[in-house]
PDB file of C-alpha atoms and ligand atoms in Angstrom:
ATOM      1  CA  MET V 173     -54.710 -19.018 -45.289  1.00 91.00           C
ATOM      2  CA  PRO V 174     -56.998 -20.607 -42.791  1.00 96.00           C
ATOM      3  CA  SER V 175     -55.254 -21.476 -39.627  1.00 98.00           C
ATOM      4  CA  ILE V 176     -56.962 -25.314 -39.893  1.00 98.00           C
ATOM      5  CA  LEU V 177     -57.267 -27.042 -43.205  1.00 98.00           C
ATOM      6  CA  TYR V 178     -60.006 -29.373 -43.425  1.00 98.00           C
ATOM      7  CA  GLU V 179     -61.199 -32.163 -46.040  1.00 98.00           C
ATOM      8  CA  VAL V 180     -63.355 -35.442 -46.340  1.00 98.00           C
ATOM      9  CA  ARG V 181     -60.927 -38.366 -47.833  1.00 98.00           C
ATOM     10  CA  ASP V 182     -62.032 -42.159 -47.555  1.00 98.00           C
ATOM     11  CA  GLY V 183     -64.246 -41.846 -44.787  1.00 98.00           C
ATOM     12  CA  VAL V 184     -61.628 -39.752 -42.677  1.00 98.00           C
ATOM     13  CA  GLY V 185     -62.081 -36.177 -41.202  1.00 98.00           C
ATOM     14  CA  ILE V 186     -58.411 -34.330 -42.134  1.00 98.00           C
ATOM     15  CA  ILE V 187     -57.708 -31.845 -39.795  1.00 98.00           C
ATOM     16  CA  THR V 188     -54.412 -30.159 -40.290  1.00 98.00           C
ATOM     17  CA  LEU V 189     -52.878 -27.815 -37.856  1.00 98.00           C
ATOM     18  CA  ASN V 190     -52.037 -24.603 -40.469  1.00 98.00           C
ATOM     19  CA  ARG V 191     -49.674 -21.984 -39.082  1.00 98.00           C
ATOM     20  CA  PRO V 192     -46.555 -23.550 -39.846  1.00 98.00           C
ATOM     21  CA  ASP V 193     -43.799 -20.499 -40.179  1.00 98.00           C
ATOM     22  CA  LYS V 194     -45.110 -20.494 -36.332  1.00 98.00           C
ATOM     23  CA  LEU V 195     -44.431 -24.080 -35.695  1.00 98.00           C
ATOM     24  CA  ASN V 196     -48.623 -24.353 -35.874  1.00 98.00           C
ATOM     25  CA  ALA V 197     -48.900 -22.119 -32.167  1.00 98.00           C
ATOM     26  CA  VAL V 198     -52.172 -22.624 -30.990  1.00 98.00           C
ATOM     27  CA  ASN V 199     -54.015 -18.943 -31.180  1.00 97.00           C
ATOM     28  CA  ARG V 200     -57.561 -18.014 -30.972  1.00 95.00           C
ATOM     29  CA  GLU V 201     -58.927 -18.160 -34.312  1.00 97.00           C
ATOM     30  CA  MET V 202     -57.409 -21.737 -34.728  1.00 98.00           C
ATOM     31  CA  ALA V 203     -58.792 -23.344 -31.228  1.00 97.00           C
ATOM     32  CA  LEU V 204     -62.202 -22.347 -31.993  1.00 96.00           C
ATOM     33  CA  LEU V 205     -61.714 -23.560 -35.747  1.00 98.00           C
ATOM     34  CA  LEU V 206     -60.450 -26.768 -34.082  1.00 98.00           C
ATOM     35  CA  LYS V 207     -63.409 -26.921 -32.055  1.00 97.00           C
ATOM     36  CA  GLU V 208     -65.166 -26.242 -34.998  1.00 98.00           C
ATOM     37  CA  LYS V 209     -64.453 -29.095 -37.768  1.00 98.00           C
ATOM     38  CA  LEU V 210     -63.814 -31.841 -34.810  1.00 98.00           C
ATOM     39  CA  ASN V 211     -67.791 -31.005 -34.386  1.00 98.00           C
ATOM     40  CA  ALA V 212     -68.294 -31.527 -37.990  1.00 98.00           C
ATOM     41  CA  CYS V 213     -66.373 -34.493 -37.817  1.00 98.00           C
ATOM     42  CA  ALA V 214     -68.665 -35.321 -34.564  1.00 98.00           C
ATOM     43  CA  ALA V 215     -71.864 -35.040 -36.997  1.00 98.00           C
ATOM     44  CA  ASP V 216     -70.924 -36.250 -40.742  1.00 98.00           C
ATOM     45  CA  LYS V 217     -71.745 -39.538 -40.889  1.00 96.00           C
ATOM     46  CA  GLN V 218     -69.281 -39.846 -44.048  1.00 97.00           C
ATOM     47  CA  VAL V 219     -66.657 -39.440 -41.374  1.00 98.00           C
ATOM     48  CA  ARG V 220     -65.752 -42.239 -39.311  1.00 98.00           C
ATOM     49  CA  CYS V 221     -62.059 -41.115 -37.959  1.00 98.00           C
ATOM     50  CA  ILE V 222     -60.195 -38.202 -37.274  1.00 98.00           C
ATOM     51  CA  TYR V 223     -56.965 -37.580 -38.315  1.00 99.00           C
ATOM     52  CA  ILE V 224     -55.266 -34.229 -36.847  1.00 99.00           C
ATOM     53  CA  THR V 225     -51.651 -33.018 -38.089  1.00 99.00           C
ATOM     54  CA  GLY V 226     -49.779 -29.970 -38.785  1.00 98.00           C
ATOM     55  CA  ALA V 227     -48.916 -28.300 -41.780  1.00 98.00           C
ATOM     56  CA  GLY V 228     -45.109 -28.227 -41.947  1.00 98.00           C
ATOM     57  CA  LYS V 229     -42.137 -29.021 -39.838  1.00 97.00           C
ATOM     58  CA  ALA V 230     -44.026 -29.123 -36.799  1.00 98.00           C
ATOM     59  CA  PHE V 231     -47.146 -30.810 -35.408  1.00 98.00           C
ATOM     60  CA  CYS V 232     -48.173 -27.637 -32.896  1.00 98.00           C
ATOM     61  CA  ALA V 233     -45.652 -25.469 -30.788  1.00 98.00           C
ATOM     62  CA  GLY V 234     -48.429 -25.089 -28.148  1.00 98.00           C
ATOM     63  CA  GLN V 235     -50.093 -21.828 -27.094  1.00 97.00           C
ATOM     64  CA  ASP V 236     -49.555 -19.519 -29.068  1.00 97.00           C
ATOM     65  CA  LEU V 237     -47.124 -16.802 -27.090  1.00 96.00           C
ATOM     66  CA  THR V 238     -48.034 -13.969 -28.460  1.00 96.00           C
ATOM     67  CA  GLU V 239     -51.360 -13.748 -27.675  1.00 93.00           C
ATOM     68  CA  VAL V 240     -51.175 -14.486 -23.732  1.00 90.00           C
ATOM     69  CA  ASP V 241     -50.993 -11.302 -21.156  1.00 85.00           C
ATOM     70  CA  PRO V 242     -49.743 -12.204 -18.276  1.00 82.00           C
ATOM     71  CA  ASP V 243     -50.851  -9.116 -16.471  1.00 83.00           C
ATOM     72  CA  ASN V 244     -54.605 -10.411 -17.038  1.00 79.00           C
ATOM     73  CA  GLU V 245     -56.014 -11.106 -14.133  1.00 74.00           C
ATOM     74  CA  ASP V 246     -58.441 -13.916 -15.938  1.00 71.00           C
ATOM     75  CA  THR V 247     -55.380 -15.605 -18.036  1.00 65.00           C
ATOM     76  CA  ASN V 248     -56.985 -18.916 -17.078  1.00 77.00           C
ATOM     77  CA  LEU V 249     -59.711 -17.525 -19.940  1.00 84.00           C
ATOM     78  CA  ILE V 250     -58.080 -19.314 -22.630  1.00 90.00           C
ATOM     79  CA  LEU V 251     -57.638 -22.919 -20.755  1.00 92.00           C
ATOM     80  CA  ARG V 252     -61.692 -22.616 -19.891  1.00 91.00           C
ATOM     81  CA  GLU V 253     -61.941 -21.586 -23.124  1.00 91.00           C
ATOM     82  CA  GLN V 254     -59.852 -23.408 -25.723  1.00 94.00           C
ATOM     83  CA  TYR V 255     -57.586 -26.215 -24.012  1.00 96.00           C
ATOM     84  CA  ASN V 256     -60.144 -28.083 -21.991  1.00 96.00           C
ATOM     85  CA  PRO V 257     -63.123 -27.988 -24.294  1.00 96.00           C
ATOM     86  CA  LEU V 258     -61.071 -29.396 -27.197  1.00 97.00           C
ATOM     87  CA  VAL V 259     -59.541 -31.553 -25.328  1.00 97.00           C
ATOM     88  CA  TRP V 260     -62.366 -33.312 -23.886  1.00 97.00           C
ATOM     89  CA  LYS V 261     -64.051 -33.282 -26.861  1.00 97.00           C
ATOM     90  CA  ILE V 262     -61.375 -35.237 -28.290  1.00 98.00           C
ATOM     91  CA  ARG V 263     -61.719 -37.686 -25.412  1.00 97.00           C
ATOM     92  CA  THR V 264     -65.370 -38.141 -25.538  1.00 97.00           C
ATOM     93  CA  ILE V 265     -65.720 -37.846 -29.030  1.00 98.00           C
ATOM     94  CA  GLU V 266     -67.676 -41.140 -31.010  1.00 97.00           C
ATOM     95  CA  LYS V 267     -65.017 -41.432 -33.335  1.00 98.00           C
ATOM     96  CA  PRO V 268     -61.707 -42.771 -33.184  1.00 98.00           C
ATOM     97  CA  VAL V 269     -58.773 -39.815 -33.410  1.00 98.00           C
ATOM     98  CA  VAL V 270     -55.480 -40.106 -34.648  1.00 98.00           C
ATOM     99  CA  GLY V 271     -52.925 -38.117 -33.833  1.00 98.00           C
ATOM    100  CA  ALA V 272     -49.737 -37.472 -36.312  1.00 99.00           C
ATOM    101  CA  VAL V 273     -47.452 -35.806 -35.473  1.00 99.00           C
ATOM    102  CA  ASN V 274     -45.790 -35.054 -38.089  1.00 98.00           C
ATOM    103  CA  GLY V 275     -42.933 -32.739 -36.284  1.00 98.00           C
ATOM    104  CA  LEU V 276     -41.756 -31.120 -32.708  1.00 98.00           C
ATOM    105  CA  ALA V 277     -44.949 -30.978 -30.293  1.00 98.00           C
ATOM    106  CA  ALA V 278     -44.536 -28.477 -27.766  1.00 98.00           C
ATOM    107  CA  GLY V 279     -46.869 -27.709 -24.629  1.00 98.00           C
ATOM    108  CA  ALA V 280     -50.182 -27.584 -25.454  1.00 98.00           C
ATOM    109  CA  GLY V 281     -49.675 -29.283 -29.154  1.00 98.00           C
ATOM    110  CA  ALA V 282     -47.564 -32.339 -26.951  1.00 98.00           C
ATOM    111  CA  ASN V 283     -50.668 -32.773 -24.608  1.00 98.00           C
ATOM    112  CA  LEU V 284     -53.408 -32.063 -27.469  1.00 98.00           C
ATOM    113  CA  ALA V 285     -51.638 -35.287 -29.264  1.00 98.00           C
ATOM    114  CA  PHE V 286     -51.635 -37.400 -26.337  1.00 98.00           C
ATOM    115  CA  CYS V 287     -55.087 -36.893 -25.993  1.00 98.00           C
ATOM    116  CA  CYS V 288     -55.970 -38.816 -29.023  1.00 98.00           C
ATOM    117  CA  ASP V 289     -56.849 -42.320 -29.529  1.00 98.00           C
ATOM    118  CA  VAL V 290     -53.715 -43.485 -31.528  1.00 98.00           C
ATOM    119  CA  VAL V 291     -50.599 -41.518 -31.737  1.00 98.00           C
ATOM    120  CA  ILE V 292     -48.353 -42.173 -34.538  1.00 98.00           C
ATOM    121  CA  ALA V 293     -45.206 -39.834 -34.820  1.00 98.00           C
ATOM    122  CA  THR V 294     -42.441 -39.347 -37.260  1.00 98.00           C
ATOM    123  CA  GLU V 295     -39.243 -40.476 -36.214  1.00 98.00           C
ATOM    124  CA  SER V 296     -37.874 -37.003 -36.738  1.00 98.00           C
ATOM    125  CA  ALA V 297     -40.810 -35.875 -34.296  1.00 98.00           C
ATOM    126  CA  TYR V 298     -39.700 -34.489 -30.589  1.00 98.00           C
ATOM    127  CA  PHE V 299     -42.096 -33.498 -27.568  1.00 98.00           C
ATOM    128  CA  THR V 300     -41.446 -31.191 -25.113  1.00 98.00           C
ATOM    129  CA  GLN V 301     -43.283 -30.768 -22.233  1.00 98.00           C
ATOM    130  CA  ALA V 302     -42.301 -26.423 -22.339  1.00 98.00           C
ATOM    131  CA  PHE V 303     -44.160 -24.994 -19.428  1.00 97.00           C
ATOM    132  CA  SER V 304     -41.991 -24.813 -16.976  1.00 97.00           C
ATOM    133  CA  LYS V 305     -39.092 -23.222 -18.678  1.00 97.00           C
ATOM    134  CA  ILE V 306     -41.846 -20.500 -18.742  1.00 96.00           C
ATOM    135  CA  GLY V 307     -43.157 -20.674 -15.176  1.00 95.00           C
ATOM    136  CA  LEU V 308     -46.320 -22.543 -16.023  1.00 95.00           C
ATOM    137  CA  ILE V 309     -47.589 -26.283 -14.865  1.00 96.00           C
ATOM    138  CA  PRO V 310     -48.679 -28.928 -17.726  1.00 97.00           C
ATOM    139  CA  ASP V 311     -52.066 -28.231 -18.464  1.00 97.00           C
ATOM    140  CA  THR V 312     -54.610 -29.605 -20.961  1.00 97.00           C
ATOM    141  CA  GLY V 313     -54.610 -32.558 -19.687  1.00 96.00           C
ATOM    142  CA  GLY V 314     -51.291 -33.699 -19.474  1.00 97.00           C
ATOM    143  CA  THR V 315     -50.653 -34.294 -15.994  1.00 97.00           C
ATOM    144  CA  TYR V 316     -53.775 -36.899 -15.987  1.00 96.00           C
ATOM    145  CA  ILE V 317     -52.394 -38.771 -19.049  1.00 96.00           C
ATOM    146  CA  LEU V 318     -48.514 -38.490 -19.482  1.00 97.00           C
ATOM    147  CA  PRO V 319     -47.831 -40.362 -15.875  1.00 97.00           C
ATOM    148  CA  ARG V 320     -50.457 -42.780 -17.268  1.00 96.00           C
ATOM    149  CA  PHE V 321     -48.531 -43.348 -20.310  1.00 97.00           C
ATOM    150  CA  VAL V 322     -45.044 -43.782 -19.163  1.00 98.00           C
ATOM    151  CA  GLY V 323     -45.707 -43.516 -15.001  1.00 97.00           C
ATOM    152  CA  TRP V 324     -44.909 -40.850 -12.385  1.00 97.00           C
ATOM    153  CA  GLN V 325     -40.940 -41.016 -12.560  1.00 98.00           C
ATOM    154  CA  LYS V 326     -40.695 -40.248 -16.163  1.00 98.00           C
ATOM    155  CA  ALA V 327     -43.563 -37.843 -16.344  1.00 98.00           C
ATOM    156  CA  SER V 328     -42.477 -35.468 -13.532  1.00 98.00           C
ATOM    157  CA  GLY V 329     -39.023 -35.625 -14.854  1.00 98.00           C
ATOM    158  CA  MET V 330     -39.910 -34.410 -18.479  1.00 98.00           C
ATOM    159  CA  MET V 331     -42.566 -31.882 -17.127  1.00 98.00           C
ATOM    160  CA  MET V 332     -39.758 -30.822 -14.664  1.00 98.00           C
ATOM    161  CA  LEU V 333     -37.372 -30.264 -16.950  1.00 98.00           C
ATOM    162  CA  GLY V 334     -38.627 -29.368 -19.939  1.00 98.00           C
ATOM    163  CA  ASP V 335     -36.674 -31.565 -21.820  1.00 98.00           C
ATOM    164  CA  LYS V 336     -36.998 -33.128 -25.549  1.00 98.00           C
ATOM    165  CA  ILE V 337     -38.339 -36.272 -26.044  1.00 98.00           C
ATOM    166  CA  GLY V 338     -37.571 -37.729 -29.338  1.00 98.00           C
ATOM    167  CA  ALA V 339     -40.083 -39.728 -31.398  1.00 98.00           C
ATOM    168  CA  ILE V 340     -38.317 -42.732 -30.761  1.00 98.00           C
ATOM    169  CA  GLU V 341     -37.549 -42.858 -27.323  1.00 98.00           C
ATOM    170  CA  GLY V 342     -41.515 -41.804 -26.806  1.00 98.00           C
ATOM    171  CA  GLU V 343     -42.227 -44.668 -28.862  1.00 98.00           C
ATOM    172  CA  LYS V 344     -39.702 -46.819 -26.206  1.00 98.00           C
ATOM    173  CA  MET V 345     -41.637 -45.216 -23.042  1.00 97.00           C
ATOM    174  CA  GLY V 346     -45.689 -45.900 -23.924  1.00 97.00           C
ATOM    175  CA  MET V 347     -45.645 -42.121 -25.246  1.00 98.00           C
ATOM    176  CA  LEU V 348     -47.040 -43.592 -28.606  1.00 98.00           C
ATOM    177  CA  TYR V 349     -48.563 -45.928 -30.349  1.00 98.00           C
ATOM    178  CA  LYS V 350     -46.227 -46.026 -33.715  1.00 98.00           C
ATOM    179  CA  VAL V 351     -43.378 -44.288 -35.183  1.00 98.00           C
ATOM    180  CA  PHE V 352     -42.622 -44.232 -38.825  1.00 98.00           C
ATOM    181  CA  PRO V 353     -39.379 -43.093 -40.912  1.00 98.00           C
ATOM    182  CA  ASP V 354     -40.086 -39.813 -42.270  1.00 98.00           C
ATOM    183  CA  ALA V 355     -39.951 -40.725 -46.078  1.00 98.00           C
ATOM    184  CA  VAL V 356     -43.613 -42.857 -45.294  1.00 98.00           C
ATOM    185  CA  PHE V 357     -44.731 -41.686 -42.363  1.00 98.00           C
ATOM    186  CA  GLU V 358     -47.986 -39.694 -44.017  1.00 98.00           C
ATOM    187  CA  GLU V 359     -48.491 -42.811 -46.494  1.00 98.00           C
ATOM    188  CA  GLU V 360     -48.242 -45.294 -43.143  1.00 98.00           C
ATOM    189  CA  THR V 361     -50.220 -43.227 -41.094  1.00 98.00           C
ATOM    190  CA  PHE V 362     -53.137 -42.567 -43.019  1.00 98.00           C
ATOM    191  CA  LYS V 363     -53.252 -46.230 -43.925  1.00 98.00           C
ATOM    192  CA  ILE V 364     -53.619 -46.635 -40.024  1.00 98.00           C
ATOM    193  CA  ALA V 365     -56.787 -43.687 -40.190  1.00 98.00           C
ATOM    194  CA  LYS V 366     -58.220 -45.722 -43.274  1.00 98.00           C
ATOM    195  CA  GLN V 367     -58.553 -49.145 -41.188  1.00 98.00           C
ATOM    196  CA  LEU V 368     -59.548 -47.051 -38.347  1.00 98.00           C
ATOM    197  CA  ALA V 369     -62.405 -45.436 -40.906  1.00 98.00           C
ATOM    198  CA  ASN V 370     -63.486 -49.225 -41.739  1.00 98.00           C
ATOM    199  CA  MET V 371     -63.686 -50.972 -38.269  1.00 98.00           C
ATOM    200  CA  PRO V 372     -67.055 -50.946 -36.390  1.00 97.00           C
ATOM    201  CA  THR V 373     -67.308 -47.343 -35.016  1.00 97.00           C
ATOM    202  CA  LYS V 374     -69.791 -48.074 -32.419  1.00 96.00           C
ATOM    203  CA  SER V 375     -67.464 -50.402 -31.051  1.00 97.00           C
ATOM    204  CA  LEU V 376     -64.438 -47.925 -31.236  1.00 98.00           C
ATOM    205  CA  ALA V 377     -66.687 -45.456 -29.377  1.00 97.00           C
ATOM    206  CA  MET V 378     -66.802 -47.720 -26.562  1.00 97.00           C
ATOM    207  CA  ILE V 379     -63.516 -48.663 -26.563  1.00 98.00           C
ATOM    208  CA  LYS V 380     -62.697 -45.460 -26.107  1.00 96.00           C
ATOM    209  CA  HIS V 381     -65.427 -44.676 -23.552  1.00 96.00           C
ATOM    210  CA  ALA V 382     -64.559 -48.007 -21.237  1.00 97.00           C
ATOM    211  CA  LEU V 383     -61.050 -46.912 -21.363  1.00 96.00           C
ATOM    212  CA  ASN V 384     -62.023 -43.035 -19.909  1.00 94.00           C
ATOM    213  CA  PHE V 385     -63.396 -45.344 -17.239  1.00 95.00           C
ATOM    214  CA  SER V 386     -61.212 -47.176 -16.325  1.00 94.00           C
ATOM    215  CA  ALA V 387     -58.706 -44.604 -15.142  1.00 87.00           C
ATOM    216  CA  ILE V 388     -61.482 -43.970 -12.665  1.00 89.00           C
ATOM    217  CA  TYR V 389     -63.062 -47.046 -11.586  1.00 94.00           C
ATOM    218  CA  SER V 390     -62.365 -50.067  -9.792  1.00 94.00           C
ATOM    219  CA  PHE V 391     -62.208 -53.424 -11.147  1.00 95.00           C
ATOM    220  CA  LYS V 392     -65.126 -54.300 -10.030  1.00 95.00           C
ATOM    221  CA  GLU V 393     -66.988 -50.977 -11.327  1.00 95.00           C
ATOM    222  CA  GLN V 394     -64.830 -51.435 -14.657  1.00 94.00           C
ATOM    223  CA  LEU V 395     -66.279 -55.142 -14.877  1.00 94.00           C
ATOM    224  CA  ASP V 396     -69.840 -53.202 -14.796  1.00 95.00           C
ATOM    225  CA  VAL V 397     -68.860 -50.794 -17.169  1.00 94.00           C
ATOM    226  CA  GLU V 398     -67.212 -53.833 -20.003  1.00 95.00           C
ATOM    227  CA  ASP V 399     -71.018 -55.231 -19.198  1.00 94.00           C
ATOM    228  CA  GLU V 400     -72.866 -52.624 -19.940  1.00 95.00           C
ATOM    229  CA  PHE V 401     -70.851 -51.612 -23.196  1.00 95.00           C
ATOM    230  CA  GLN V 402     -70.766 -55.151 -24.350  1.00 94.00           C
ATOM    231  CA  LYS V 403     -74.819 -55.711 -24.072  1.00 94.00           C
ATOM    232  CA  ILE V 404     -74.949 -51.980 -26.504  1.00 95.00           C
ATOM    233  CA  ALA V 405     -71.999 -53.700 -29.137  1.00 94.00           C
ATOM    234  CA  LEU V 406     -73.596 -57.154 -29.205  1.00 95.00           C
ATOM    235  CA  HIS V 407     -76.842 -55.312 -30.652  1.00 95.00           C
ATOM    236  CA  SER V 408     -75.311 -53.531 -33.286  1.00 95.00           C
ATOM    237  CA  HIS V 409     -75.368 -54.246 -37.210  1.00 96.00           C
ATOM    238  CA  ASP V 410     -71.617 -54.789 -37.454  1.00 96.00           C
ATOM    239  CA  TYR V 411     -71.210 -57.329 -34.665  1.00 96.00           C
ATOM    240  CA  LYS V 412     -73.696 -59.528 -36.856  1.00 96.00           C
ATOM    241  CA  GLU V 413     -71.471 -58.951 -40.195  1.00 96.00           C
ATOM    242  CA  GLY V 414     -68.281 -59.383 -38.478  1.00 96.00           C
ATOM    243  CA  VAL V 415     -69.482 -62.677 -37.298  1.00 96.00           C
ATOM    244  CA  LYS V 416     -71.509 -63.820 -40.274  1.00 97.00           C
ATOM    245  CA  ALA V 417     -68.175 -62.575 -42.391  1.00 96.00           C
ATOM    246  CA  PHE V 418     -66.087 -64.699 -39.848  1.00 96.00           C
ATOM    247  CA  LEU V 419     -68.121 -67.384 -40.836  1.00 97.00           C
ATOM    248  CA  GLU V 420     -68.016 -67.301 -44.176  1.00 98.00           C
ATOM    249  CA  LYS V 421     -64.291 -66.539 -44.659  1.00 98.00           C
ATOM    250  CA  ARG V 422     -64.320 -62.927 -46.151  1.00 97.00           C
ATOM    251  CA  ALA V 423     -63.491 -59.916 -45.046  1.00 96.00           C
ATOM    252  CA  PRO V 424     -66.449 -57.623 -42.935  1.00 96.00           C
ATOM    253  CA  GLU V 425     -68.023 -54.965 -44.415  1.00 96.00           C
ATOM    254  CA  PHE V 426     -68.788 -52.455 -41.371  1.00 97.00           C
ATOM    255  CA  LYS V 427     -71.020 -49.682 -41.985  1.00 95.00           C
ATOM    256  CA  GLY V 428     -70.122 -48.391 -38.415  1.00 94.00           C
ATOM    257  CA  GLU V 429     -73.622 -48.784 -36.948  1.00 92.00           C
TER     258      GLU V 429
HETATM  259  O1  T3D H 714     -53.013 -18.945 -20.091  1.00 85.05           O
HETATM  260  C1  T3D H 714     -52.702 -20.278 -20.752  1.00 85.05           C
HETATM  261  O2  T3D H 714     -53.503 -20.756 -20.074  1.00 85.05           O
HETATM  262  C2  T3D H 714     -51.508 -20.451 -21.140  1.00 85.05           C
HETATM  263  C3  T3D H 714     -51.411 -21.909 -21.936  1.00 85.05           C
HETATM  264  C4  T3D H 714     -50.465 -22.350 -22.199  1.00 85.05           C
HETATM  265  C5  T3D H 714     -50.576 -23.607 -22.721  1.00 85.05           C
HETATM  266  C6  T3D H 714     -48.664 -23.967 -23.435  1.00 85.05           C
HETATM  267  O3  T3D H 714     -48.934 -24.618 -24.701  1.00 85.05           O
HETATM  268  S1  T3D H 714     -47.584 -23.378 -22.685  1.00 85.05           S
HETATM  269  C7  T3D H 714     -46.628 -23.972 -23.512  1.00 85.05           C
HETATM  270  C8  T3D H 714     -46.147 -22.706 -24.883  1.00 85.05           C
HETATM  271  N1  T3D H 714     -45.519 -23.134 -25.926  1.00 85.05           N
HETATM  272  C9  T3D H 714     -44.238 -22.792 -25.911  1.00 85.05           C
HETATM  273  O4  T3D H 714     -43.971 -22.239 -24.560  1.00 85.05           O
HETATM  274  C10 T3D H 714     -43.444 -23.601 -27.060  1.00 85.05           C
HETATM  275  C11 T3D H 714     -42.638 -21.966 -27.382  1.00 85.05           C
HETATM  276  N2  T3D H 714     -41.883 -22.481 -28.505  1.00 85.05           N
HETATM  277  C12 T3D H 714     -41.067 -22.698 -28.331  1.00 85.05           C
HETATM  278  O5  T3D H 714     -40.194 -23.239 -27.299  1.00 85.05           O
HETATM  279  C13 T3D H 714     -39.421 -23.156 -29.638  1.00 85.05           C
HETATM  280  O6  T3D H 714     -40.168 -22.431 -30.638  1.00 85.05           O
HETATM  281  C14 T3D H 714     -39.678 -24.745 -29.684  1.00 85.05           C
HETATM  282  C15 T3D H 714     -38.755 -25.417 -28.598  1.00 85.05           C
HETATM  283  C16 T3D H 714     -41.006 -25.608 -29.663  1.00 85.05           C
HETATM  284  C17 T3D H 714     -39.094 -24.540 -31.366  1.00 85.05           C
HETATM  285  O7  T3D H 714     -37.772 -23.787 -31.201  1.00 85.05           O
HETATM  286  P1  T3D H 714     -37.200 -23.560 -33.349  1.00 85.05           P
HETATM  287  O8  T3D H 714     -35.812 -23.388 -32.762  1.00 85.05           O
HETATM  288  O9  T3D H 714     -36.945 -25.043 -33.624  1.00 85.05           O
HETATM  289  O10 T3D H 714     -38.133 -22.651 -33.428  1.00 85.05           O
HETATM  290  P2  T3D H 714     -38.414 -21.431 -33.307  1.00 85.05           P
HETATM  291  O11 T3D H 714     -37.077 -20.475 -33.917  1.00 85.05           O
HETATM  292  O12 T3D H 714     -38.121 -21.048 -31.551  1.00 85.05           O
HETATM  293  O13 T3D H 714     -40.017 -20.806 -33.630  1.00 85.05           O
HETATM  294  C18 T3D H 714     -40.228 -20.365 -35.261  1.00 85.05           C
HETATM  295  C19 T3D H 714     -40.793 -19.164 -35.639  1.00 85.05           C
HETATM  296  O14 T3D H 714     -42.169 -20.379 -34.680  1.00 85.05           O
HETATM  297  C20 T3D H 714     -40.314 -18.533 -35.019  1.00 85.05           C
HETATM  298  O15 T3D H 714     -41.015 -17.049 -35.005  1.00 85.05           O
HETATM  299  P3  T3D H 714     -40.430 -15.518 -35.904  1.00 85.05           P
HETATM  300  O16 T3D H 714     -39.316 -15.247 -35.314  1.00 85.05           O
HETATM  301  O17 T3D H 714     -39.373 -16.898 -36.822  1.00 85.05           O
HETATM  302  O18 T3D H 714     -41.321 -15.217 -36.135  1.00 85.05           O
HETATM  303  C21 T3D H 714     -41.503 -18.531 -33.049  1.00 85.05           C
HETATM  304  O19 T3D H 714     -41.229 -16.923 -32.191  1.00 85.05           O
HETATM  305  C22 T3D H 714     -42.738 -19.199 -33.604  1.00 85.05           C
HETATM  306  N3  T3D H 714     -42.745 -19.817 -32.093  1.00 85.05           N
HETATM  307  C23 T3D H 714     -42.540 -21.412 -31.384  1.00 85.05           C
HETATM  308  N4  T3D H 714     -43.112 -21.668 -30.736  1.00 85.05           N
HETATM  309  C24 T3D H 714     -44.247 -20.613 -30.483  1.00 85.05           C
HETATM  310  C25 T3D H 714     -44.000 -19.223 -31.728  1.00 85.05           C
HETATM  311  N5  T3D H 714     -44.769 -18.142 -31.713  1.00 85.05           N
HETATM  312  C26 T3D H 714     -45.651 -18.429 -30.463  1.00 85.05           C
HETATM  313  N6  T3D H 714     -45.987 -18.591 -29.896  1.00 85.05           N
HETATM  314  C27 T3D H 714     -45.858 -19.772 -29.504  1.00 85.05           C
HETATM  315  N7  T3D H 714     -45.761 -20.798 -28.698  1.00 85.05           N
END
C-alpha cells in the first residue's frame, strides 16, 4: 500500500497519511509523496480545498524514528528536505487546508496539523510535543505557531514536558478550531472541507497570506497588506457574484476566480 492515499471528491483533495501500523510516522517516502500530492492539489483547478487526515487510530506520530541516524553529522537534512518544505507549502498554497486530526498527533505530526488553516480534531485525539522526550527541540514550525495559538507559557510547558493534551482541552486553549465526537468526526469535518471548496477560493488564499503577514508586520504595514489584497478581491468574479447573489436573495455560485 502507498504511504499516502489521494483522491478528489466534491472539489476537495483528500490526502490520507497511510502507515496505520506505525501510527502514520513519516518516513522519507511518505514525506516526498505528501509534497507531490500537495503540488497536485495546487495545480488541479478542480481542487478548491485540501483535506489532510490519517488512516487508522492516529493522525501522525511524527518522524519515523527507525529512519533517523543520530550519528550522522548532517541529521538536519530531514528537516531541510522534508518538514520545512512541507509546512512552507501548506502555509503558502493558495487553497484552504483542513487538518482533520483523526487521532493522536505527536512531534512533527502535531506541528504539521497546526500549520493547516483549519484544524479539527476528533474527541479522542491528543497532541504531544514529543520532541523533548527524545532530546530534540520542537520543529516543523512548532516554536513559531504554537505560542501564537496558546500563548508563551502554555507552549513552553507543552514543549518542555511533552505532555499529552486531549482535543477538548486543546480546543479550549485555542489550539484547534473545532472538536467533533468520534462517531461523526469524518462526516462533520468533510462537510466543512466541502463548504470551503465552494467558497471564493481567491479571497480565502488572500486571507491566508494576510494572516501569514500579520505575524511579522506592524499594524501600519498590515493595513497596507489588507489594502493590496482587497484591491485584488474587489476585482474578482466571486466578489461580483457574492454581491449580486446577496441582492437577488439567492445562494452565490462561486467559481474560485
Ligand atoms: O532529524 C530530524 O530532523 C528529526 C526530526 C524529528 C521530527 C519529529 O517528529 S521528532 C518526534 C518523533 N516522534 C516521537 O517521538 C513519537 C514516538 N512515538 C511515541 O511516543 C508513541 O508511539 C505515542 C505516544 C505517539 C503513541 O503510543 P502508543 O502506546 O499508542 O503506540 P506505540 O505502541 O508506541 O506505537 C505503535 C507502533 O507505532 C509501534 O510499532 P510496533 O512496535 O507495533 O511495530 C511503534 O514503534 C510505532 N511508532 C510510533 N511512533 C513511531 C513509530 N515508529 C517509528 N517512528 C515513530 N515516530
